[in-house]
CSV table of C-alpha atoms in Angstrom, one decimal:
chain,number,residue,atom,x,y,z
A,1,UNK,CA,55.7,-18.3,50.1
A,2,UNK,CA,52.6,-17.5,48.0
A,3,UNK,CA,50.3,-16.5,50.9
A,4,UNK,CA,50.6,-12.8,50.0
A,5,UNK,CA,48.6,-13.7,46.8
A,6,UNK,CA,45.4,-14.0,48.8
A,7,UNK,CA,45.7,-10.5,50.3
A,8,UNK,CA,46.8,-8.8,47.1
A,9,UNK,CA,44.3,-10.5,44.9
A,10,UNK,CA,41.5,-9.7,47.3
A,11,UNK,CA,42.5,-6.0,47.4
A,12,UNK,CA,42.8,-5.8,43.6
A,13,UNK,CA,39.5,-7.5,42.9
A,14,UNK,CA,37.7,-5.4,45.5
A,15,UNK,CA,39.2,-2.2,44.0
A,16,UNK,CA,38.0,-3.3,40.5
A,17,UNK,CA,41.6,-3.8,39.3
A,18,UNK,CA,40.8,-7.3,37.9
A,19,UNK,CA,43.7,-7.0,35.4
A,20,UNK,CA,46.2,-7.1,38.3
A,21,UNK,CA,45.1,-10.6,39.3
A,22,UNK,CA,47.1,-12.1,36.4
A,23,UNK,CA,50.2,-10.1,37.3
A,24,UNK,CA,50.0,-11.1,40.9
A,25,UNK,CA,49.5,-14.7,39.9
A,26,UNK,CA,52.5,-14.7,37.6
A,27,UNK,CA,54.6,-13.1,40.4
A,28,UNK,CA,53.6,-15.8,42.8
A,29,UNK,CA,54.5,-18.5,40.3
A,30,UNK,CA,57.9,-17.0,39.8
A,31,UNK,CA,58.6,-16.9,43.6
A,32,UNK,CA,57.2,-20.4,44.2
A,33,UNK,CA,59.3,-21.8,41.4
A,34,UNK,CA,62.4,-20.2,43.0
A,35,UNK,CA,61.4,-21.6,46.3
A,36,UNK,CA,61.1,-25.1,44.8
A,37,UNK,CA,64.7,-24.8,43.6
A,38,UNK,CA,65.9,-23.7,47.0
A,39,UNK,CA,64.2,-26.6,48.9
A,40,UNK,CA,64.8,-29.3,46.3
A,41,UNK,CA,68.1,-30.3,47.9
A,42,UNK,CA,66.1,-31.5,50.9
A,43,UNK,CA,64.2,-33.8,48.5
A,44,UNK,CA,67.2,-35.0,46.6
A,45,UNK,CA,69.2,-35.7,49.7
A,46,UNK,CA,66.3,-36.9,51.9
A,47,UNK,CA,67.9,-40.3,52.7
A,48,UNK,CA,71.2,-38.9,54.2
A,49,UNK,CA,69.2,-36.2,56.0
A,50,UNK,CA,66.9,-38.8,57.6
A,51,UNK,CA,69.9,-41.0,58.6
A,52,UNK,CA,71.6,-37.9,60.1
A,53,UNK,CA,68.4,-37.5,62.2
A,54,UNK,CA,68.8,-41.0,63.5
A,55,UNK,CA,66.3,-42.8,61.3
A,56,UNK,CA,66.8,-46.5,60.6
A,57,UNK,CA,67.9,-47.6,57.1
A,58,UNK,CA,64.7,-49.5,56.5
A,59,UNK,CA,62.8,-46.2,56.9
A,60,UNK,CA,65.3,-43.7,55.5
A,61,UNK,CA,66.1,-45.5,52.2
A,62,UNK,CA,62.5,-46.0,50.9
A,63,UNK,CA,61.4,-42.6,52.3
A,64,UNK,CA,64.3,-41.0,50.4
A,65,UNK,CA,63.4,-42.7,47.2
A,66,UNK,CA,59.8,-41.7,47.5
A,67,UNK,CA,60.7,-38.1,48.3
A,68,UNK,CA,62.9,-37.9,45.3
A,69,UNK,CA,60.1,-39.3,43.1
A,70,UNK,CA,57.6,-36.8,44.3
A,71,UNK,CA,59.9,-33.8,43.5
A,72,UNK,CA,57.8,-33.0,40.4
A,73,UNK,CA,54.7,-32.7,42.5
A,74,UNK,CA,56.4,-30.0,44.6
A,75,UNK,CA,57.0,-28.0,41.4
A,76,UNK,CA,53.3,-28.5,40.4
A,77,UNK,CA,52.3,-26.5,43.5
A,78,UNK,CA,54.1,-23.5,42.1
A,79,UNK,CA,51.4,-23.4,39.4
A,80,UNK,CA,48.5,-25.0,41.2
A,81,UNK,CA,48.4,-22.7,44.3
A,82,UNK,CA,48.5,-19.3,42.4
A,83,UNK,CA,45.9,-20.4,39.8
A,84,UNK,CA,43.7,-21.7,42.6
A,85,UNK,CA,43.8,-18.4,44.5
A,86,UNK,CA,43.3,-16.5,41.2
A,87,UNK,CA,40.0,-18.4,40.6
A,88,UNK,CA,38.9,-18.4,44.3
A,89,UNK,CA,39.0,-14.6,44.6
A,90,UNK,CA,36.7,-14.4,41.6
A,91,UNK,CA,34.3,-17.0,43.1
A,92,UNK,CA,35.0,-19.4,40.3
A,93,UNK,CA,35.2,-22.4,42.6
A,94,UNK,CA,33.0,-24.8,40.6
A,95,UNK,CA,35.7,-25.4,38.1
A,96,UNK,CA,38.1,-26.1,41.0
A,97,UNK,CA,35.7,-28.6,42.4
A,98,UNK,CA,35.4,-30.4,39.0
A,99,UNK,CA,39.1,-30.5,38.5
A,100,UNK,CA,39.6,-31.8,42.0
A,101,UNK,CA,37.0,-34.5,41.5
A,102,UNK,CA,38.7,-35.6,38.2
A,103,UNK,CA,42.1,-35.6,40.0
A,104,UNK,CA,40.7,-37.7,42.8
A,105,UNK,CA,39.2,-40.2,40.4
A,106,UNK,CA,42.4,-40.3,38.4
A,107,UNK,CA,44.5,-40.7,41.5
A,108,UNK,CA,42.5,-43.8,42.6
A,109,UNK,CA,42.7,-45.3,39.1
A,110,UNK,CA,46.4,-44.7,38.6
A,111,UNK,CA,47.3,-45.9,42.1
A,112,UNK,CA,45.4,-49.1,41.5
A,113,UNK,CA,47.0,-49.5,38.1
A,114,UNK,CA,50.6,-48.7,39.1
A,115,UNK,CA,50.7,-50.2,42.5
A,116,UNK,CA,48.6,-53.4,42.1
A,117,UNK,CA,48.5,-54.2,38.3
A,118,UNK,CA,52.1,-53.2,37.5
A,119,UNK,CA,53.4,-54.0,41.0
A,120,UNK,CA,55.4,-50.8,41.3
A,121,UNK,CA,54.7,-50.3,45.0
A,122,UNK,CA,55.5,-46.9,46.4
A,123,UNK,CA,57.2,-45.9,43.2
A,124,UNK,CA,53.8,-46.3,41.5
A,125,UNK,CA,52.1,-44.3,44.1
A,126,UNK,CA,54.6,-41.5,43.7
A,127,UNK,CA,54.2,-41.5,39.9
A,128,UNK,CA,50.4,-41.4,40.2
A,129,UNK,CA,50.8,-38.5,42.6
A,130,UNK,CA,53.0,-36.6,40.2
A,131,UNK,CA,50.7,-37.2,37.2
A,132,UNK,CA,47.5,-36.1,39.0
A,133,UNK,CA,49.1,-33.1,40.6
A,134,UNK,CA,50.4,-31.8,37.3
A,135,UNK,CA,47.1,-32.6,35.6
A,136,UNK,CA,45.3,-30.4,38.1
A,137,UNK,CA,47.8,-27.6,37.9
A,138,UNK,CA,47.8,-27.6,34.1
A,139,UNK,CA,44.0,-27.8,33.9
A,140,UNK,CA,43.6,-24.8,36.2
A,141,UNK,CA,46.2,-22.8,34.2
A,142,UNK,CA,44.4,-23.6,30.9
A,143,UNK,CA,41.1,-22.4,32.4
A,144,UNK,CA,42.7,-19.2,33.6
A,145,UNK,CA,44.2,-18.5,30.2
A,146,UNK,CA,41.2,-19.5,28.1
A,147,UNK,CA,38.2,-18.4,30.2
A,148,UNK,CA,39.4,-15.6,32.5
A,149,UNK,CA,40.1,-12.8,30.0
A,150,UNK,CA,39.4,-10.0,32.5
A,151,UNK,CA,42.0,-11.2,34.9
A,152,UNK,CA,44.5,-12.7,32.5
A,153,UNK,CA,46.0,-10.3,30.0
A,154,UNK,CA,48.9,-12.5,29.0
A,155,UNK,CA,52.4,-12.8,30.3
A,156,UNK,CA,53.8,-9.5,31.6
A,157,UNK,CA,57.2,-8.2,32.6
A,158,UNK,CA,55.4,-6.4,35.4
A,159,UNK,CA,55.3,-9.8,37.3
A,160,UNK,CA,59.0,-9.3,37.9
A,161,UNK,CA,58.6,-6.0,39.7
A,162,UNK,CA,58.2,-5.7,43.5
A,163,UNK,CA,59.1,-9.3,44.0
A,164,UNK,CA,60.9,-8.6,47.3
A,165,UNK,CA,57.8,-6.8,48.7
A,166,UNK,CA,55.7,-9.8,47.8
A,167,UNK,CA,58.3,-12.1,49.5
A,168,UNK,CA,58.3,-10.0,52.7
A,169,UNK,CA,54.5,-10.1,52.8
A,170,UNK,CA,54.5,-13.8,52.5
A,171,UNK,CA,57.4,-14.6,54.8
A,172,UNK,CA,55.6,-14.2,58.2
A,173,UNK,CA,52.8,-16.5,57.1
A,174,UNK,CA,55.3,-19.0,55.6
A,175,UNK,CA,57.1,-19.2,59.0
A,176,UNK,CA,53.8,-19.9,60.8
A,177,UNK,CA,52.8,-22.6,58.3
A,178,UNK,CA,56.2,-24.2,58.4
A,179,UNK,CA,56.2,-24.4,62.2
A,180,UNK,CA,52.8,-26.0,62.2
A,181,UNK,CA,53.9,-28.6,59.6
A,182,UNK,CA,57.2,-29.2,61.3
A,183,UNK,CA,55.4,-29.8,64.6
A,184,UNK,CA,53.5,-32.7,63.0
A,185,UNK,CA,56.5,-34.0,61.1
A,186,UNK,CA,58.7,-33.9,64.2
A,187,UNK,CA,56.4,-36.5,65.8
A,188,UNK,CA,57.0,-38.9,62.9
A,189,UNK,CA,60.8,-38.3,63.2
A,190,UNK,CA,60.7,-39.1,66.9
A,191,UNK,CA,58.5,-42.1,66.3
A,192,UNK,CA,61.3,-43.4,64.0
A,193,UNK,CA,63.5,-43.9,67.1
A,194,UNK,CA,61.1,-46.3,68.8
A,195,UNK,CA,61.4,-50.1,68.8
A,196,UNK,CA,59.9,-51.6,65.6
A,197,UNK,CA,60.1,-48.2,64.0
A,198,UNK,CA,58.8,-49.3,60.6
A,199,UNK,CA,55.4,-50.4,62.1
A,200,UNK,CA,55.3,-47.3,64.4
A,201,UNK,CA,55.9,-44.8,61.6
A,202,UNK,CA,53.5,-46.6,59.3
A,203,UNK,CA,50.7,-46.5,61.9
A,204,UNK,CA,51.3,-42.8,62.6
A,205,UNK,CA,51.4,-42.0,58.9
A,206,UNK,CA,48.0,-43.6,58.5
A,207,UNK,CA,46.7,-41.5,61.4
């Protein structure tokens, strides 16, 4: 639901209206946070939803727990995606690369620590994912606020204007992306109906 940001930010930057980048970014964050609230029930009730789709208990139960644990990561995307597009349109990609490299190194270290040292299993992997996702999102936002004075003029009530127009512009792209992702996810759901489903789903997930 934030895909309109790429179009609007590119237009604003090309027209020399760099100050609008911050407003568009804030508007996107608002919309994405609202979207997170709307889709969060699917995360919270993932276990019964998977069982309703015919998944076995040994798949649905751990998958539901993991999905619930990574709910904070979903919310981090509401900050990470808009700030990323804000920086990309201004060709400030080196900072994104450094943040991504730090996040990757942190993810590896935290996964090793939580999964193997502490023995938390998939819970540890989920917690590590949450931490690194929010670290990246916060780091990008701090850079925007501290080092992008032309595009960031502070929080503005203007971000709450024309929200519906922003949503309409994003909706078609959102549908396309959802269909693409659902196509892949449907394969995993169907695999869960095979014999020895745990092994089959695990193999497909690695692929």
